[in-house]
N, CA, C and O of each residue as an XYZ file, in Angstrom:
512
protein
N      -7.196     41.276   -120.163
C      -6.470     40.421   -121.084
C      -5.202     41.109   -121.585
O      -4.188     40.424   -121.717
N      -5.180     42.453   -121.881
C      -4.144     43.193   -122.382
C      -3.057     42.991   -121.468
O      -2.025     42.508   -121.933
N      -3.126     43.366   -119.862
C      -2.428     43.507   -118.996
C      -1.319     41.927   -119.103
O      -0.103     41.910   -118.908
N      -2.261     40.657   -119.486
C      -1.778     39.214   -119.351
C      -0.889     39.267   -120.390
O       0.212     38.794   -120.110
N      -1.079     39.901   -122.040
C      -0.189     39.581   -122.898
C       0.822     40.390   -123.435
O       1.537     40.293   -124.432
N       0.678     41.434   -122.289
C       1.778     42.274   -122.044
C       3.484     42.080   -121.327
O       4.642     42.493   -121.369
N       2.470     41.041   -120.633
C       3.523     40.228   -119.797
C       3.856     38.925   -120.236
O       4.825     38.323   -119.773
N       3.090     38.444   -121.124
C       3.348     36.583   -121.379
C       4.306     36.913   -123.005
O       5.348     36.294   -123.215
N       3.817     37.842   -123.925
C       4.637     38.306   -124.737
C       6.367     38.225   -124.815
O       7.181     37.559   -125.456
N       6.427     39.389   -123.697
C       7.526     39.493   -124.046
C       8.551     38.237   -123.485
O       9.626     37.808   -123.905
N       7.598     37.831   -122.217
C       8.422     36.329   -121.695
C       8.726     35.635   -122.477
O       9.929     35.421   -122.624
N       7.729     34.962   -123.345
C       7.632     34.351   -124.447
C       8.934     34.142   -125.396
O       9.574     33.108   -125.588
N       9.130     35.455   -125.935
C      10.299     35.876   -126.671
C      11.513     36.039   -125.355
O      12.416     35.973   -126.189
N      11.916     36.119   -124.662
C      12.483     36.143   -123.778
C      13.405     34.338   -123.810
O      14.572     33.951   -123.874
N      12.475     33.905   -123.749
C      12.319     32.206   -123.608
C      13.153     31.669   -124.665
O      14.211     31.042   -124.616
N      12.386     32.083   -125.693
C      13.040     31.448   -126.932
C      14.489     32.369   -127.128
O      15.430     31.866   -127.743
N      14.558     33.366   -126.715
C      16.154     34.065   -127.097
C      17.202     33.155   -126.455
O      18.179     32.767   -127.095
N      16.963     32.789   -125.054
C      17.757     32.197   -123.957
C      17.508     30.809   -124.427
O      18.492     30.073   -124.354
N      16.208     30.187   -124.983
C      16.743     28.795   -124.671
C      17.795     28.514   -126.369
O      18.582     27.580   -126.518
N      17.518     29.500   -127.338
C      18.224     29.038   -128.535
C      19.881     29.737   -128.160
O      20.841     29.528   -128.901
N      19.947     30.363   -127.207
C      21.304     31.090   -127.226
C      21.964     29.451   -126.336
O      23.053     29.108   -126.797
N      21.487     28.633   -125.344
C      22.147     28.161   -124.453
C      21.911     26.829   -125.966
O      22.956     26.188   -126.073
N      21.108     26.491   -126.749
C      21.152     25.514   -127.485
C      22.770     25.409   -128.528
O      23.524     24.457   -128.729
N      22.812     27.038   -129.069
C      23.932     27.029   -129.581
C      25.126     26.924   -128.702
O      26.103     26.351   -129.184
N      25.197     27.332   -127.630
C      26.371     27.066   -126.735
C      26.734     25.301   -126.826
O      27.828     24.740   -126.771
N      25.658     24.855   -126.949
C      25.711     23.522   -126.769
C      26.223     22.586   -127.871
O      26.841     21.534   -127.708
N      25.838     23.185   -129.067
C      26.326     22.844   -130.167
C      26.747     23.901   -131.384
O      26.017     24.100   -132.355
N      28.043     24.550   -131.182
C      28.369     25.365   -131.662
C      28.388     25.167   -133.486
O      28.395     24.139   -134.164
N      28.391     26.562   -133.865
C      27.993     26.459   -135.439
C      28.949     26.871   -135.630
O      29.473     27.664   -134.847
N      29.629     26.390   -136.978
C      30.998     27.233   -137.719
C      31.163     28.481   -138.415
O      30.249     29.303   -138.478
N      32.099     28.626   -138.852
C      31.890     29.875   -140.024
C      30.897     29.327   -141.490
O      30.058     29.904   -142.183
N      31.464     28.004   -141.509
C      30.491     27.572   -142.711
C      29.069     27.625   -143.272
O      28.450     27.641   -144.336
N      28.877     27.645   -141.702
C      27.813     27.355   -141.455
C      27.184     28.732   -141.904
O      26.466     28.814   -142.901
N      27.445     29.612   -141.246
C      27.350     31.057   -141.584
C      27.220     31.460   -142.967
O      26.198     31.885   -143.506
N      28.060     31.330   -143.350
C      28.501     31.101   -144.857
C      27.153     30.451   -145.884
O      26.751     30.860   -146.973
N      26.751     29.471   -145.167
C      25.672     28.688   -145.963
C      24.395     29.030   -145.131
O      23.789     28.014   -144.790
N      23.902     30.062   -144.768
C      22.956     30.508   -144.295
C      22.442     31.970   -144.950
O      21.355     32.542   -144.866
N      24.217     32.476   -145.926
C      23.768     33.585   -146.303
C      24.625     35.042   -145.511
O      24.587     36.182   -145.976
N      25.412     34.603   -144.148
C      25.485     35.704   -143.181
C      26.622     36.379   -144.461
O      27.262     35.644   -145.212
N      26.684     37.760   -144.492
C      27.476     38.319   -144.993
C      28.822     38.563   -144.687
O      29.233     38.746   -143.541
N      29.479     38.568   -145.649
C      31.134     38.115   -145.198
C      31.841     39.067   -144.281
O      32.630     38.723   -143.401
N      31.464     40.379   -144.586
C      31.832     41.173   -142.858
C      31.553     40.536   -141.857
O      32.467     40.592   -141.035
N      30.458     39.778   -141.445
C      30.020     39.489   -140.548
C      30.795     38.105   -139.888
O      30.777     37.561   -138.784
N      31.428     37.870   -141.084
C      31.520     36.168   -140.835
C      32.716     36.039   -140.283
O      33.628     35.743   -141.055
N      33.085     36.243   -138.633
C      33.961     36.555   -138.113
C      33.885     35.110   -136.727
O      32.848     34.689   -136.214
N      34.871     34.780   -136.519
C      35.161     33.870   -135.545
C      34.552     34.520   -133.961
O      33.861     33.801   -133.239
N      34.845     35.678   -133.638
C      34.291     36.158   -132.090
C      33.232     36.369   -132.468
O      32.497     36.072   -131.527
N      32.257     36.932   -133.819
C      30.886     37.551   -133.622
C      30.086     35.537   -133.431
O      29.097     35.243   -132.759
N      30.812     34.723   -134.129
C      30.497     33.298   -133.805
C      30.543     32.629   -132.924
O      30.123     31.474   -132.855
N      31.286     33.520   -131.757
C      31.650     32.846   -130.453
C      30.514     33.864   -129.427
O      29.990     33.454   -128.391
N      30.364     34.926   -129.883
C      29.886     35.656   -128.858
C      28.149     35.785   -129.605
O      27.330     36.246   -128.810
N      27.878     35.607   -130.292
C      26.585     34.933   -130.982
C      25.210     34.223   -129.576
O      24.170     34.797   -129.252
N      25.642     33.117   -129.134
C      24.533     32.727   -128.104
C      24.705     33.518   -127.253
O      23.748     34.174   -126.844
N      26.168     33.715   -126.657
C      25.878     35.095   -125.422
C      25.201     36.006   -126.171
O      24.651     36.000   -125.069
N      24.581     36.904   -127.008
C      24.578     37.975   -127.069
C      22.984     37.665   -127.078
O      22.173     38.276   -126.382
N      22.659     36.585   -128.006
C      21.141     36.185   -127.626
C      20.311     35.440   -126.062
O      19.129     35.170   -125.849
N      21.594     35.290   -125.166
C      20.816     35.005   -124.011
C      20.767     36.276   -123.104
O      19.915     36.459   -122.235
N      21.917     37.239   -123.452
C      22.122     38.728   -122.753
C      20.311     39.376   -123.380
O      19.276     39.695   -122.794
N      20.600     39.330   -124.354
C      18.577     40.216   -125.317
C      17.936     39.627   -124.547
O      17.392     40.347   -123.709
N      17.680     38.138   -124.430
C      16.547     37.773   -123.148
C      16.223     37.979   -122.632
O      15.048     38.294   -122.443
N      17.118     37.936   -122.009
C      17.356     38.379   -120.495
C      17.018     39.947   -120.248
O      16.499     40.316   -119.194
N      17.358     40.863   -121.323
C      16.926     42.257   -121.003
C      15.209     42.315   -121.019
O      14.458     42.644   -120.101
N      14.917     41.924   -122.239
C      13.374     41.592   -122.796
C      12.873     41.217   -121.646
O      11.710     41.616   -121.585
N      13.120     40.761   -120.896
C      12.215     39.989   -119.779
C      12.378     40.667   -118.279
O      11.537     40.536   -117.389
N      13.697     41.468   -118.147
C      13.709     42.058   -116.636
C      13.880     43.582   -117.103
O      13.778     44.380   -116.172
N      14.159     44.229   -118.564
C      14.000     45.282   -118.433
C      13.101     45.990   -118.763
O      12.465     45.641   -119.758
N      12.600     47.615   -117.843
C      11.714     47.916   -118.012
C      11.263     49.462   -118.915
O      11.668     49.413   -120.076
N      10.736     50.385   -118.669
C      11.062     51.654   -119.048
C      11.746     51.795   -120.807
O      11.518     50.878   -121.596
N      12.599     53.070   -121.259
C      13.248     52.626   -122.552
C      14.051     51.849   -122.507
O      13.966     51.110   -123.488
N      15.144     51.491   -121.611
C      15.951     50.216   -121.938
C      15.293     49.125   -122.225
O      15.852     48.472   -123.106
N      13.821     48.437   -121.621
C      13.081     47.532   -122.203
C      12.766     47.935   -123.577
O      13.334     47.123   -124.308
N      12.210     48.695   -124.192
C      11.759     49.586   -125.233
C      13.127     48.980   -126.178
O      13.054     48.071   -127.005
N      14.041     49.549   -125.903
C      15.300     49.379   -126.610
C      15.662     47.567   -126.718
O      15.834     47.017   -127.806
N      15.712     47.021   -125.729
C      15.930     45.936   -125.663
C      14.571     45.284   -126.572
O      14.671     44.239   -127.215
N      13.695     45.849   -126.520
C      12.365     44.672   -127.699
C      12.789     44.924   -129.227
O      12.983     44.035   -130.055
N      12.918     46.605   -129.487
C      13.440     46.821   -130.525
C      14.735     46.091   -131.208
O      14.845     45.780   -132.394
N      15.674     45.900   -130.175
C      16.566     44.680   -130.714
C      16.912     43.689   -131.330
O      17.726     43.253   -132.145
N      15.466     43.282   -130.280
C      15.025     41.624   -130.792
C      14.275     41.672   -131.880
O      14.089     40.659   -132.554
N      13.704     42.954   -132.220
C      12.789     42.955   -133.538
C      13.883     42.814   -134.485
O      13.898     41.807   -135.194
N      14.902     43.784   -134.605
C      16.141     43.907   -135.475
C      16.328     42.408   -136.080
O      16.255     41.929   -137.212
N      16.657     41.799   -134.527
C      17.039     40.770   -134.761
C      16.562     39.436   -135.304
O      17.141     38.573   -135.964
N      15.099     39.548   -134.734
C      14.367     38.660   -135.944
C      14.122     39.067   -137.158
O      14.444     38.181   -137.950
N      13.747     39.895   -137.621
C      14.035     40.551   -139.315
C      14.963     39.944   -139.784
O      14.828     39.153   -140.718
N      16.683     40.354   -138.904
C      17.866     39.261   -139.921
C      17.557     38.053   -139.912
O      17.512     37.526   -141.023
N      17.310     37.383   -138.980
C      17.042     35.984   -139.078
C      16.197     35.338   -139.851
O      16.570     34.266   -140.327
N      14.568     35.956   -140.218
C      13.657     35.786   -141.021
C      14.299     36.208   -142.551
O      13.862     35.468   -143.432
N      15.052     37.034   -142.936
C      15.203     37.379   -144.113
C      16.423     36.486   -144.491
O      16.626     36.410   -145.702
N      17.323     35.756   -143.634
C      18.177     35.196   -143.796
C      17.509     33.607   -144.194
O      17.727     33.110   -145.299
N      16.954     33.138   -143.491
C      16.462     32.290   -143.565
C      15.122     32.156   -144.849
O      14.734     31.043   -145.205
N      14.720     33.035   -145.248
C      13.624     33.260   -146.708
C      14.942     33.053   -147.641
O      15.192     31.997   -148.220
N      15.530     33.913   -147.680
C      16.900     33.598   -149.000
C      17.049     32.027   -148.582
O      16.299     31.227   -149.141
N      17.781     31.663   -147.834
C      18.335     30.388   -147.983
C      17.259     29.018   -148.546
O      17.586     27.991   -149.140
N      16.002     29.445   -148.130
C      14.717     28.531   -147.888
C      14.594     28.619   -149.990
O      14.013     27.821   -150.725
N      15.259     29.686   -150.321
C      14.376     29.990   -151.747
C      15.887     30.488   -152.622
O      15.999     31.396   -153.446
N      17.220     29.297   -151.973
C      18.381     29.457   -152.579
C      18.713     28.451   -153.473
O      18.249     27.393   -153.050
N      19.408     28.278   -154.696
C      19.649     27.082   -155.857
C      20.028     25.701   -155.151
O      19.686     24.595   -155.569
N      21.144     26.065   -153.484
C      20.805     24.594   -152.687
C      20.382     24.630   -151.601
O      20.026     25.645   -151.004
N      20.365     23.358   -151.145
C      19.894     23.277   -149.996
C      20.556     23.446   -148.902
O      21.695     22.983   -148.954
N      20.167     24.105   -147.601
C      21.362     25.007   -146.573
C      20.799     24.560   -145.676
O      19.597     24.326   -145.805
N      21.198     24.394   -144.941
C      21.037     24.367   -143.445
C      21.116     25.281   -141.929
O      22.299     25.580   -141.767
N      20.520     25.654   -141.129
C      20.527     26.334   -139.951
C      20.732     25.423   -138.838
O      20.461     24.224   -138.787
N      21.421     26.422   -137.661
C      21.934     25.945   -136.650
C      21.214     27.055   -135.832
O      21.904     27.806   -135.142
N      19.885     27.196   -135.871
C      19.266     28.280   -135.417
C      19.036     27.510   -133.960
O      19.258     28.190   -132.958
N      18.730     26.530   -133.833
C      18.309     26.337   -132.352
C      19.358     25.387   -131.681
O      19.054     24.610   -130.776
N      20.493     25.502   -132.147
C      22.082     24.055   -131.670
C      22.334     23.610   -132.729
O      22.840     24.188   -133.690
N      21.920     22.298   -132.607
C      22.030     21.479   -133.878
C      21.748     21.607   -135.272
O      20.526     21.750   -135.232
N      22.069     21.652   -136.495
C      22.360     21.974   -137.982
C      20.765     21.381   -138.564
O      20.517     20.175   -138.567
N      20.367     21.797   -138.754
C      18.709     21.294   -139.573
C      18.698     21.751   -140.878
O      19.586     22.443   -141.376
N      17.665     21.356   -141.449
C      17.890     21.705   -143.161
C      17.051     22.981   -142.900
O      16.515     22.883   -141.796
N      16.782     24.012   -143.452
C      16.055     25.148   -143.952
C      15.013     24.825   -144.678
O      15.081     24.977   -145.897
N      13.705     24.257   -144.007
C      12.437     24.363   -145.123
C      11.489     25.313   -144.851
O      11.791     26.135   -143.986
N      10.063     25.433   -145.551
C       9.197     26.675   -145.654
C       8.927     26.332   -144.220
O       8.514     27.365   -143.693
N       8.982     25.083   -143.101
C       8.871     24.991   -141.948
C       9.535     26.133   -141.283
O       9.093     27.166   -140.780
N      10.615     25.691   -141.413
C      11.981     26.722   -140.942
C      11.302     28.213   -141.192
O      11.101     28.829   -140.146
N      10.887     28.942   -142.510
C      10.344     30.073   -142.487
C       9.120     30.401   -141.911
O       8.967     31.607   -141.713
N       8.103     29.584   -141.549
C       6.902     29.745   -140.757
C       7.496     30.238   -139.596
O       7.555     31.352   -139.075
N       7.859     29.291   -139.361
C       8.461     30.021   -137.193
C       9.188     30.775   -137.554
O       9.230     31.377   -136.481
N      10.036     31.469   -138.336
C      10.333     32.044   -137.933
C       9.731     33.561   -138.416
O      10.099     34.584   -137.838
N       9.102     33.578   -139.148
C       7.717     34.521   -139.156
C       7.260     34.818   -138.003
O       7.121     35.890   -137.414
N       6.946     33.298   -137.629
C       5.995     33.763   -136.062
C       6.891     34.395   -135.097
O       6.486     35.008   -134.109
N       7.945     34.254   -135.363
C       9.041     34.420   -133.988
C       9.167     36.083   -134.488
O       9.125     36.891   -133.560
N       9.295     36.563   -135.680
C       9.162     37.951   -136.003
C       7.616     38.444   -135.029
O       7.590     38.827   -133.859
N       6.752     38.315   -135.732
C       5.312     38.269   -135.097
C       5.534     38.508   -133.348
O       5.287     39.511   -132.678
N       5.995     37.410   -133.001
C       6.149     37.799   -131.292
C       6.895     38.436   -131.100
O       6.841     38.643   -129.888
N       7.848     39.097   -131.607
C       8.910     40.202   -131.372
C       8.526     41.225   -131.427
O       9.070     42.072   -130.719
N       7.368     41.622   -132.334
C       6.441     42.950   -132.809
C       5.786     43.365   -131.869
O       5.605     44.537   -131.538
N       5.162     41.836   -131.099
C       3.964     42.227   -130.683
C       4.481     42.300   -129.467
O       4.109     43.258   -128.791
N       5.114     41.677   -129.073
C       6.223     41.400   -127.702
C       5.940     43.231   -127.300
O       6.499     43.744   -126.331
């Protein structure tokens, strides 16, 4: 069984990096958007917004074909990277208004929904 969720794991997370990176390609998010999610204003830069889904379908893509420490490195990433996303998304979920994410394309409101998955999506990144 170990051997199976060694391998379905990290696919798993693999999956969801690539299919939310090609979702945002599809429906790109603004700076505002950013802005009302919480991202911090260093951050809140027009190329890190453009290069945003590439950079989450590039992690996928490593997560899933790389092996050795560059895999190692590449899971650790994605852990990084769900932490910001989970902690970004707890503030906004538990902010004076109501915000919205463009976490998977399209703009959705931020509810304790929104923070469950993405708990779990931390969770599979760990365990990934």
């Amino acid at each position: 069984m170990l051997p199976a969720l060694s391998i379905c794991l990290p696919l798993t997370l693999a999956a969801v990096l690539v299919v939310s990176g090609i979702a945002k390609l599809q429906h790109p998010d603004d700076l505002s958007g950013w802005d009302e999610m919480g991202v911090p204003e260093p951050l809140r830069r027009r190329w890190l917004l453009a290069a945003h889904p590439w950079a989450e379908i590039v992690l996928g893509l490593a997560v899933a074909l790389l092996g050795s420490w560059a895999g190692v490195a590449a899971g650790l990433a994605a852990v990084a990277l769900m932490v910001a996303y989970t902690l970004l998304v707890a503030r906004a979920a538990r902010g004076p208004r109501q915000a919205s994410c463009a976490c998977f394309g399209a703009r959705r409101a931020v509810t304790p929904a929104t923070l469950v998955r993405n708990v779990w999506l931390l969770v599979l990144a760990v365990a990934a």
